[in-house]
Coordinates of C-alpha atoms in Angstrom, one line a residue:
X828 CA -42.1 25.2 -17.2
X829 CA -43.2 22.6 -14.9
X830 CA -41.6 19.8 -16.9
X831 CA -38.1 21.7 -17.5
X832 CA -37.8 22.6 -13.8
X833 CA -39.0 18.7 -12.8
X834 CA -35.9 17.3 -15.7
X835 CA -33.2 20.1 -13.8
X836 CA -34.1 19.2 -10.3
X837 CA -34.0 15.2 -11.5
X838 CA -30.7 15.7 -13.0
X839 CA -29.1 17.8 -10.2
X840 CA -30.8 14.7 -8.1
X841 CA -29.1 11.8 -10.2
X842 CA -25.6 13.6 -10.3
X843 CA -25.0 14.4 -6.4
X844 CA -26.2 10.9 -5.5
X845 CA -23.9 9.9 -8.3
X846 CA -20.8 12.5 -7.1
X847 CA -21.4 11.4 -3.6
X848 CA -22.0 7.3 -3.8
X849 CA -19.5 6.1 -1.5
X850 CA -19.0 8.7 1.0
X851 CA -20.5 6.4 3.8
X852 CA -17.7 4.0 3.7
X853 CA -15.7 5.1 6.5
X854 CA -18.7 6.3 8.6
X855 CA -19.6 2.3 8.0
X856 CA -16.1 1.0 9.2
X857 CA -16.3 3.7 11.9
X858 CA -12.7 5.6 10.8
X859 CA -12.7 9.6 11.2
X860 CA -12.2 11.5 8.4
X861 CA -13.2 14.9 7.3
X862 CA -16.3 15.8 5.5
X863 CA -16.3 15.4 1.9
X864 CA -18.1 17.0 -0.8
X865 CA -19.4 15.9 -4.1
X866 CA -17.4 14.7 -7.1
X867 CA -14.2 15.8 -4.9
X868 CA -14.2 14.0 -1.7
X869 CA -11.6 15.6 0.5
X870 CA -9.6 16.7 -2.6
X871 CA -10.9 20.5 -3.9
X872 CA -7.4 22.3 -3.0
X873 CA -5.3 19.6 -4.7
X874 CA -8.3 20.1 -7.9
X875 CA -7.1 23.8 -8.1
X876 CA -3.4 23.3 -6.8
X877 CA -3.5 25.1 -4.2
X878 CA -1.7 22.0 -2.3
X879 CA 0.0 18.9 -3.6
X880 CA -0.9 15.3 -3.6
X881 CA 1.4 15.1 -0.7
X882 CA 0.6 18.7 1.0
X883 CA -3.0 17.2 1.0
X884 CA -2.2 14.0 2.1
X885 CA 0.7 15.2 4.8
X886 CA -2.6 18.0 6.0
X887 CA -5.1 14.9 6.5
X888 CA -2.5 12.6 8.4
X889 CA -1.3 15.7 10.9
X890 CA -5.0 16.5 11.5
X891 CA -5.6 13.1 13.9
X892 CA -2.7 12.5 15.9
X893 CA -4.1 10.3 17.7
X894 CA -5.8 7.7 15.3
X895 CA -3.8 4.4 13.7
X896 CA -6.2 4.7 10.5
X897 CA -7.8 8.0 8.9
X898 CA -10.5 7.7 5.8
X899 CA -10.0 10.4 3.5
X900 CA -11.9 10.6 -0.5
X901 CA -10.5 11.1 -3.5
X902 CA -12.9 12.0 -5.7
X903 CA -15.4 9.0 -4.9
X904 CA -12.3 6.6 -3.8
X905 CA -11.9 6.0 -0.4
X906 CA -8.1 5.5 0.9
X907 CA -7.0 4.8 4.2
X908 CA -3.8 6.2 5.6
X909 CA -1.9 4.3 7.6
X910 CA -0.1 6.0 10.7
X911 CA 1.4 3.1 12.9
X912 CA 5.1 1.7 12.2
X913 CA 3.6 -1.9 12.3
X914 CA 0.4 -1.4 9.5
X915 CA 3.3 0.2 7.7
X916 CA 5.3 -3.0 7.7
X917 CA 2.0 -5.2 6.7
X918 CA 1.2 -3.2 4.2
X919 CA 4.7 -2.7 2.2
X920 CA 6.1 -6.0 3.9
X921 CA 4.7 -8.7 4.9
X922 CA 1.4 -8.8 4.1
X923 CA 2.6 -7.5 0.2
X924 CA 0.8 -10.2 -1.3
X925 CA -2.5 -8.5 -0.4
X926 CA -0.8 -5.2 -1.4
X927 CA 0.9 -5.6 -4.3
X928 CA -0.9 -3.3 -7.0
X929 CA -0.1 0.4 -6.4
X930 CA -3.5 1.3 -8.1
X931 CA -2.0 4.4 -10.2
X932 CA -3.5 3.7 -13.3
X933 CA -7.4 2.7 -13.0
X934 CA -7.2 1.0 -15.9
X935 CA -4.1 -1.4 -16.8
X936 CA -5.2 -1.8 -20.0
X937 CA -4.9 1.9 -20.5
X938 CA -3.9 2.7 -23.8
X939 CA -1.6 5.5 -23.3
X940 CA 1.9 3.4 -24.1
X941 CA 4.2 5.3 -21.7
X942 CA 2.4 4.3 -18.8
X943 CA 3.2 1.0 -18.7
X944 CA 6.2 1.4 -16.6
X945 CA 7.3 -0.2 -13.5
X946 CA 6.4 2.7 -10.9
X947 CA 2.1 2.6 -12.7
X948 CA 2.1 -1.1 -13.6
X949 CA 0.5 -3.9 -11.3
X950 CA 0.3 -7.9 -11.2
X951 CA 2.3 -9.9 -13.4
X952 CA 3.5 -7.6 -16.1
X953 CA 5.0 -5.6 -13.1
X954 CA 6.6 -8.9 -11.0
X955 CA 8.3 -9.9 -14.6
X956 CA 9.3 -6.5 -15.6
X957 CA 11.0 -5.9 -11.7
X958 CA 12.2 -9.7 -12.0
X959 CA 14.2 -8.5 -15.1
X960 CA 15.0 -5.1 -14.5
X961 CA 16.8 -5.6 -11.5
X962 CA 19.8 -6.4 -12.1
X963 CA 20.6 -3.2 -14.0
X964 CA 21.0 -1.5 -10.6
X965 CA 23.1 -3.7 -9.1
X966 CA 26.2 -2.4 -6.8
X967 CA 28.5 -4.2 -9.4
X968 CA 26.9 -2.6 -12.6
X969 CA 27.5 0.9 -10.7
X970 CA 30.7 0.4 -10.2
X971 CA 31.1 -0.5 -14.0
X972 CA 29.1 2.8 -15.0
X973 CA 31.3 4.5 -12.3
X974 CA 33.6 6.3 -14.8
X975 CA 31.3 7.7 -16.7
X976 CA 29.9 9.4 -12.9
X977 CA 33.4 10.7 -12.8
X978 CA 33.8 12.2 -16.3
X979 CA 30.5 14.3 -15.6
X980 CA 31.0 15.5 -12.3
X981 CA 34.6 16.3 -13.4
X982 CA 32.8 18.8 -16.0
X983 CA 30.1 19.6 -13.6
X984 CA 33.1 20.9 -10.8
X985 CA 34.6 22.8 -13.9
X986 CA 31.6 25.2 -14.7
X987 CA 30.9 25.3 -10.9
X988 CA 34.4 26.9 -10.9
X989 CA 34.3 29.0 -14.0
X990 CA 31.0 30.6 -12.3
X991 CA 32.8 30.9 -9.3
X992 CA 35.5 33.0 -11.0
X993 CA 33.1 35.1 -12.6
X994 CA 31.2 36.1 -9.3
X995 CA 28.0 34.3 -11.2
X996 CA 25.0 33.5 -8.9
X997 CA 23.8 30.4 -10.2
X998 CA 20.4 27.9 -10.3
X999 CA 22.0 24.9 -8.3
X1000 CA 18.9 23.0 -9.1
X1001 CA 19.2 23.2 -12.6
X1002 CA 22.9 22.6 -12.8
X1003 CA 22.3 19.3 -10.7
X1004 CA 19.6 18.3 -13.2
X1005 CA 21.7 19.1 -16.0
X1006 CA 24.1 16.8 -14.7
X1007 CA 21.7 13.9 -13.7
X1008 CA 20.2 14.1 -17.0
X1009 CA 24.3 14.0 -19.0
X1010 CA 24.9 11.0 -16.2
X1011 CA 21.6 9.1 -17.3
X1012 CA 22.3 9.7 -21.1
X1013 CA 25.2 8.0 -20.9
X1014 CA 25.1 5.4 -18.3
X1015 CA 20.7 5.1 -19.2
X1016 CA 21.5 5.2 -23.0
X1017 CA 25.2 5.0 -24.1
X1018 CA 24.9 8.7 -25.8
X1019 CA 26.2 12.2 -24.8
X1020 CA 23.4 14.4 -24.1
X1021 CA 25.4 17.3 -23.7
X1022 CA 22.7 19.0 -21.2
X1023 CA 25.9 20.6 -18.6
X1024 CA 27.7 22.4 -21.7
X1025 CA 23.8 23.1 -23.4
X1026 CA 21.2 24.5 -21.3
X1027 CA 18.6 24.2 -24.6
X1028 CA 19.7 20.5 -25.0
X1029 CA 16.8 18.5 -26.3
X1030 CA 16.8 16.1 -23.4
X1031 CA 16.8 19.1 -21.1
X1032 CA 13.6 20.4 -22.4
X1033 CA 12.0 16.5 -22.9
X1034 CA 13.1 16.7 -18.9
X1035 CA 11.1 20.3 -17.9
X1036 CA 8.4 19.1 -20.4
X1037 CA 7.7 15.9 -18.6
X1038 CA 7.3 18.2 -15.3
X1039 CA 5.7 21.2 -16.5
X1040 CA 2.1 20.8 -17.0
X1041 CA 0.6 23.5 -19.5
X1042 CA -3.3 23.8 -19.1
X1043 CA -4.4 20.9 -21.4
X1044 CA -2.4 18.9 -19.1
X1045 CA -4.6 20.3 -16.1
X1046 CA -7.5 19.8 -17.5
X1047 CA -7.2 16.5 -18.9
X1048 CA -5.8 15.0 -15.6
X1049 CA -8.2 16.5 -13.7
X1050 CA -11.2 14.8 -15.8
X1051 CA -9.3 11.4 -15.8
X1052 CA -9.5 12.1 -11.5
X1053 CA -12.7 12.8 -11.7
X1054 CA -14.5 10.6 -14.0
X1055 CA -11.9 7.8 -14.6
X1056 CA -14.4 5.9 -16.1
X1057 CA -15.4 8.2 -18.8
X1058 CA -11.3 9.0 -19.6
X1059 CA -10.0 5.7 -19.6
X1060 CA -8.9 6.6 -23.6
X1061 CA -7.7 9.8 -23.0
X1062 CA -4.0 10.1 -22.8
X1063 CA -2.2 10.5 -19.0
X1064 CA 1.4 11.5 -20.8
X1065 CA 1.3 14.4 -22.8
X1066 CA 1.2 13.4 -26.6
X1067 CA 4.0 15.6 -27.5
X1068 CA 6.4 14.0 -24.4
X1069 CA 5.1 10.7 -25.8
X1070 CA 6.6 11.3 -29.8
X1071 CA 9.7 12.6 -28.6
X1072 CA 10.3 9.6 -26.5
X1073 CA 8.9 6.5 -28.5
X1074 CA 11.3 8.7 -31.3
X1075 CA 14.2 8.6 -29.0
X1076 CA 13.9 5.4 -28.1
X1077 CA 13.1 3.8 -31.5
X1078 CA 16.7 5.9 -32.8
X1079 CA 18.5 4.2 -30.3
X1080 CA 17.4 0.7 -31.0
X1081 CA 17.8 1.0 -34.8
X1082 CA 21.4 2.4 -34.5
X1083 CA 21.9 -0.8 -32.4
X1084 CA 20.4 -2.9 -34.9
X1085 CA 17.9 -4.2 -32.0
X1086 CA 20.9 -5.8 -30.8
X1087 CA 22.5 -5.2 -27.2
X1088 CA 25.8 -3.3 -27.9
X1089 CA 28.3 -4.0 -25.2
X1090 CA 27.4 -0.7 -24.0
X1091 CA 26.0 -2.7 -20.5
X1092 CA 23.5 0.3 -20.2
X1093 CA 19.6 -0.1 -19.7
X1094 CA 18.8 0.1 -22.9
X1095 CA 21.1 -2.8 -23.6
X1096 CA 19.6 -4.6 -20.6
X1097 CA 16.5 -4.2 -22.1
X1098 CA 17.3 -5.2 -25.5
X1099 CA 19.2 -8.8 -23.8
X1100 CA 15.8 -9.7 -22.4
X1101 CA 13.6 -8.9 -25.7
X1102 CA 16.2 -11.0 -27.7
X1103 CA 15.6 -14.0 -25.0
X1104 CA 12.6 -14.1 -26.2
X1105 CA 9.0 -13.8 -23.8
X1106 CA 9.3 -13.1 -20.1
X1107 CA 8.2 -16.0 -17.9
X1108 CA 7.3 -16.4 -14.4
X1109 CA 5.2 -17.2 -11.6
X1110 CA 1.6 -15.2 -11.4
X1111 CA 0.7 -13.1 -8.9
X1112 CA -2.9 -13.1 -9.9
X1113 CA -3.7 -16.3 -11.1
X1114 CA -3.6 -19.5 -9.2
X1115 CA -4.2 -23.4 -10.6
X1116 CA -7.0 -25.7 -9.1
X1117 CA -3.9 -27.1 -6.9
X1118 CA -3.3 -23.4 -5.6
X1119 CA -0.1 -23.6 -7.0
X1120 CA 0.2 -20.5 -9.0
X1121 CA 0.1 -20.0 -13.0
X1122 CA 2.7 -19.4 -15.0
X1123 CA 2.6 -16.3 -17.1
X1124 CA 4.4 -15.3 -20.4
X1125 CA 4.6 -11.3 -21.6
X1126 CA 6.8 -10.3 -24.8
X1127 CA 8.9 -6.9 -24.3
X1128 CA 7.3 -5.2 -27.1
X1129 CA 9.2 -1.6 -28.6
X1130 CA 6.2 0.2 -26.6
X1131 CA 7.3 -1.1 -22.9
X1132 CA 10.6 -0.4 -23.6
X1133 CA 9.8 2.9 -24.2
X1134 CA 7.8 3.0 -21.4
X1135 CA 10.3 1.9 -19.0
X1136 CA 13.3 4.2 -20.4
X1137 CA 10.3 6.7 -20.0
X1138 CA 10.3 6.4 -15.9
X1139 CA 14.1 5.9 -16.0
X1140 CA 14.7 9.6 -17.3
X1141 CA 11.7 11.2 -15.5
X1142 CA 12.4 9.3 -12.2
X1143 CA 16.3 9.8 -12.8
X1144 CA 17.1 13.3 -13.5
X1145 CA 14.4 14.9 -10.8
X1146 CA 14.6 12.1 -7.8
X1147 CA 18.5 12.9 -8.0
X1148 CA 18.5 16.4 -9.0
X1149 CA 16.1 17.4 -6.0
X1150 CA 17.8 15.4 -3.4
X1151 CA 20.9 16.8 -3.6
X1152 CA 19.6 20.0 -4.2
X1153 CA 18.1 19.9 -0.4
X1154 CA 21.0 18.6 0.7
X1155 CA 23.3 21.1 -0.5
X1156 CA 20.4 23.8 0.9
X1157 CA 20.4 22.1 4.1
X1158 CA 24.6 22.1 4.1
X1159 CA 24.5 25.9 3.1
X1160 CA 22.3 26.8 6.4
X1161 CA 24.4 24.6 8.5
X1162 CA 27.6 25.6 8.0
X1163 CA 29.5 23.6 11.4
X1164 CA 27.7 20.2 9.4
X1165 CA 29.7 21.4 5.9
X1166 CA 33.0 21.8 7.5
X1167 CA 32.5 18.7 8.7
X1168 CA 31.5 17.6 5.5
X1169 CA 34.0 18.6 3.7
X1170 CA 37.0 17.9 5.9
X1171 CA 35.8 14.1 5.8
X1172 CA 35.8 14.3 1.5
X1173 CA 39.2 16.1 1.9
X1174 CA 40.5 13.4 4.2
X1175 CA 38.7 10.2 1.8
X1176 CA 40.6 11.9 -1.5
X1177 CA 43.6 12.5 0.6
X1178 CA 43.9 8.1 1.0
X1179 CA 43.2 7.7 -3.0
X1180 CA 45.6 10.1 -4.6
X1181 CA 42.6 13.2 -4.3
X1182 CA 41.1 10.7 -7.4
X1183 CA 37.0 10.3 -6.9
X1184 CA 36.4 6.7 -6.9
X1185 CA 33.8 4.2 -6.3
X1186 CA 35.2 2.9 -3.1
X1187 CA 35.8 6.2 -2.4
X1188 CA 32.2 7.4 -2.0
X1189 CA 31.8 4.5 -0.2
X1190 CA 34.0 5.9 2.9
X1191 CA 32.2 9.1 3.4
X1192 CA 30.0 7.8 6.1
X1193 CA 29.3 11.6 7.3
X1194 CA 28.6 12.9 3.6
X1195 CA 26.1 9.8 3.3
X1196 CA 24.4 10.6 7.1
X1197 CA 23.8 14.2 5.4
X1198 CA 22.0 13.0 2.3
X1199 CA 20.0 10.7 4.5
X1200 CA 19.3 13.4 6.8
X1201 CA 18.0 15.6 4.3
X1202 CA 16.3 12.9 2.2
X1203 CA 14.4 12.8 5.6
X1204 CA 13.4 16.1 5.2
X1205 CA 12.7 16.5 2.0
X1206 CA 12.0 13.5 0.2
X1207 CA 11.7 12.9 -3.6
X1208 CA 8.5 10.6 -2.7
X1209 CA 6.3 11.9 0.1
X1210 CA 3.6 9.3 -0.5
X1211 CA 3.5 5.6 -0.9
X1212 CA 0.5 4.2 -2.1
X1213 CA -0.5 0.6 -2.5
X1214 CA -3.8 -0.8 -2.9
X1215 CA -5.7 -3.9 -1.1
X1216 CA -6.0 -6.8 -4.1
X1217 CA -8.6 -8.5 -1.8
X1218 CA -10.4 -8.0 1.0
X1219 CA -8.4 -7.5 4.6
X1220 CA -8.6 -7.0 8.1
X1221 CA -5.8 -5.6 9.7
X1222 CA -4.3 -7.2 12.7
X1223 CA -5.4 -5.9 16.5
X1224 CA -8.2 -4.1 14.8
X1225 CA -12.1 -4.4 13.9
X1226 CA -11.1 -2.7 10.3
X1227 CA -11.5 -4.8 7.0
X1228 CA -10.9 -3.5 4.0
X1229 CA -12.3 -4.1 1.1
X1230 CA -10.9 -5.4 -2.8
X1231 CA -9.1 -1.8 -4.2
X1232 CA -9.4 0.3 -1.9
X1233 CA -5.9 2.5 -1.7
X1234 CA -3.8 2.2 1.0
X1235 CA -1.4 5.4 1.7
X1236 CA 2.1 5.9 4.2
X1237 CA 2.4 9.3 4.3
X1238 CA 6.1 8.8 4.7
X1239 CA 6.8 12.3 4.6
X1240 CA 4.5 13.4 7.3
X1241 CA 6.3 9.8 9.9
X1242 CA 9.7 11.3 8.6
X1243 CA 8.8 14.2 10.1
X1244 CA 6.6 13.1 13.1
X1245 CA 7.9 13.6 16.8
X1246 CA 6.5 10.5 17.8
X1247 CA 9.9 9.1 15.9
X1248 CA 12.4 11.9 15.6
X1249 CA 13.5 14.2 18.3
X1250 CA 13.1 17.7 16.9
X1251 CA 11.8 16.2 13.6
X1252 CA 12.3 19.9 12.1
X1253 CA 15.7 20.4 12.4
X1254 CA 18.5 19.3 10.1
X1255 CA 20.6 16.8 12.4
X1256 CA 22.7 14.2 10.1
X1257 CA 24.0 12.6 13.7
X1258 CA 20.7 10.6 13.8
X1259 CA 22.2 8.0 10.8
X1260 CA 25.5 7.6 12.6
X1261 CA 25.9 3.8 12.7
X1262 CA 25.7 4.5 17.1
X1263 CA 22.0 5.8 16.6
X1264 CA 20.8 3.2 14.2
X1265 CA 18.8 1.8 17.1
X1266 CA 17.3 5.4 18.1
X1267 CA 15.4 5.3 14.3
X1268 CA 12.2 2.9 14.6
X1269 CA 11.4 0.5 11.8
X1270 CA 9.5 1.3 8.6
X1271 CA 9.1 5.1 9.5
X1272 CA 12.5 6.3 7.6
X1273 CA 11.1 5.5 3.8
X1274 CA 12.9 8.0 1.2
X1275 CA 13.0 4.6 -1.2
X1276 CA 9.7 3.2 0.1
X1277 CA 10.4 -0.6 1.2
X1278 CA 9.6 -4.0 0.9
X1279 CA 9.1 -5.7 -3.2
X1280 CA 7.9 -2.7 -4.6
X1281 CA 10.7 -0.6 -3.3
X1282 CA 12.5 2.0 -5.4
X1283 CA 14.6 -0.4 -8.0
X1284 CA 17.3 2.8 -8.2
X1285 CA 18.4 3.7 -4.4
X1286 CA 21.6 2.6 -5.2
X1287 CA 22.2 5.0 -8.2
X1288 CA 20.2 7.6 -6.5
X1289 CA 22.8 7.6 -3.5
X1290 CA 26.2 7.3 -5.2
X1291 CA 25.5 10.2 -8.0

């Protein structure tokens, strides 16, 4: 009895000096924090969502007003949150080449094949993925895509009205994702998914699958938090979201013949840089004996393709979906700011023959102050997170960091901090008149995030 009571109080021993290892870290470097508790950290309510990552994260950073840094755990991780406008610019900006990784994925040689995307990847593959990647989201390939915006919200406006008609209360959500994922079909992948006209369309319900956890989901993403070690071969995307994509995606190529198509969507953007053979560029990692730095190669393999049209749907259909959603919400409650609204669009189609156009869009200067507004609100993105790729000490302080430890801007919780925004609650889309611009402070208005890593799609996300 002796024995099996001296093995259980041994093992109960090992594992809370294992599930609590680096909870001195901020008491070390002198940063406040709350207590934590073992295996957790800080993180039990997000562990059975009862708050979000961001809830959590937005809760911490409201808790010391007072404070430029607060420590907070993750599990074991420590991560600093960063509450001053100027660490912010350091850390996205101008200190990015100490903060390039995002740190998503503990493992980049993670075997899960739809991971490998742009938003989870770090170091080189990421610099010569963005390097070729961007200029599928430039303002001139928008404008080419922009009839194919038209043709959808032309069908969107007609169910709106048909709905209308029959007295219909409808799921505005829903019909905005419906139309963000037809508008990504077509401009993302030169086919008609058909989602407005069919609420069971397949890429509808790869859509809601991709955000609807089930409880494998749960249970697996909660192991890989907590023991990332252990997990790094169990799958973050679901396997069934994974088939239906690779499938998708491997359909699409074949019917191309692997062959860009003259369609001048991503896919074909993609296929252009597989057919010119490896990726090549500067490292961000790696430096010669000189200090000059190395230059890396990387194939686009059928997997990272699939990988990136992965995060282009996902990210897409709910970033734009959402956003307007809170904006129309926002114009709903405010009716004086929807008159407004709506007299400038009258007035705008009124100069172009009442035909929706690129340049069009581009006049609504109070329509776009709205979005902005509510964006600030309510954005898609509460958190940034980067992650320290060598040790650092911030400027003006005694703090040094050390190699991977996360760095958070809890953008949501600055967009809606008084230090910045008069009456940070309340829905006021005069704040992004052009006269005000100076009113906003730097690198605290962040629906897009900011500096290299910033979101590759803002110009898509504000035009549809």
């Amino acid at each position: 009895m002796f024995i099996i009571l001296s093995i259980f109080v041994t093992l109960v021993f090992v594992l809370y000096v294992y599930g609590t290892r680096n909870f001195n870290y901020w008491k070390k470097k002198g940063i406040k924090h709350d207590k934590p508790y073992p295996f957790v950290g800080n993180a039990f309510n997000q562990l059975v969502f009862k708050d979000t990552i961001t809830d959590f994260f937005v809760d911490i950073y409201r808790r010391y007003p007072e404070e430029r840094f607060v420590g907070v755990y993750m599990s074991n991780d420590p991560i600093l949150i960063v509450r001053d406008p100027k660490d912010v610019q350091r850390v996205l900006i101008s200190d990015f080449h100490n903060f390039y990784p995002r740190g998503v994925l503990k493992h980049q040689d993670e075997p899960d094949p739809l991971v490998k995307h742009l938003f989870a990847l770090d170091g080189d593959l990421w610099k010569l993925l963005r390097q070729r990647m961007t200029p599928a989201f430039t303002t001139g390939k928008l404008r080419a895509m922009f009839p194919l915006i038209i043709e959808r919200a032309e069908k969107l406006q007609l169910l709106l009205a048909d709905s209308a008609r029959k007295n219909e209360e409808i799921d505005v959500k829903d019909f905005l994702a419906r139309y963000a994922t037809d508008f990504i079909g077509a401009c993302g992948f030169g086919i008609n998914m058909d989602a407005l006209q069919d609420k069971n369309s397949i890429f509808r319900k790869l859509g809601l699958r991709i955000f609807k956890a089930n409880f494998f989901d749960i249970v697996r993403n909660t192991l890989k938090l907590l023991f990332p070690k252990l997990t790094k071969y169990v799958a973050t995307v679901p396997p069934d979201v994974t088939k239906m994509t690779t499938h998708l995606v491997s359909t699409i190529m074949a019917e191309r013949n692997y062959e860009p198509s003259g369609r001048n969507d991503f896919i074909d953007l993609l296929l252009e840089v597989k057919k010119k053979g490896k990726m090549i560029g500067e490292s961000l990692e790696k430096k010669n004996p000189d200090g000059s730095p190395v230059i890396v190669e990387q194939e686009l393999d059928d997997l990272l393709i699939a990988a990136q049209v992965f995060v282009f749907f996902a990210a897409g259909f709910e970033t734009s979906s959402s956003t307007s959603s809170f904006t129309l919400h926002q114009l709903a409650f405010h009716p004086e700011n929807q008159e407004k609204c709506q007299k400038e669009i009258d007035e705008v189609l009124k100069r172009y023959d009442d035909k929706l156009s690129y340049d069009a869009i581009k006049e609504m200067k109070y329509l776009k102050q709205c979005f902005f507004e509510s964006m600030r609100i309510f954005p898609s993105v509460g958190v940034l997170i980067r992650k320290s790729a060598s040790k650092y000490t911030f400027p003006d302080s005694d703090l040094t960091i050390d190699e991977n430890v996360q760095v958070m801007v809890i953008n949501q919780a600055m967009q809606l901090d008084e230090r910045f925004f008069d009456e940070p609650e309340k829905f006021i889309p005069e704040r992004f008149d052009p006269e005000n611009a100076n009113n906003i402070p730097n690198h605290v208005f962040l629906p897009f995030g900011e500096g290299p890593r910033a979101c590759i799609g803002k110009i898509i996300n504000v035009v549809i």
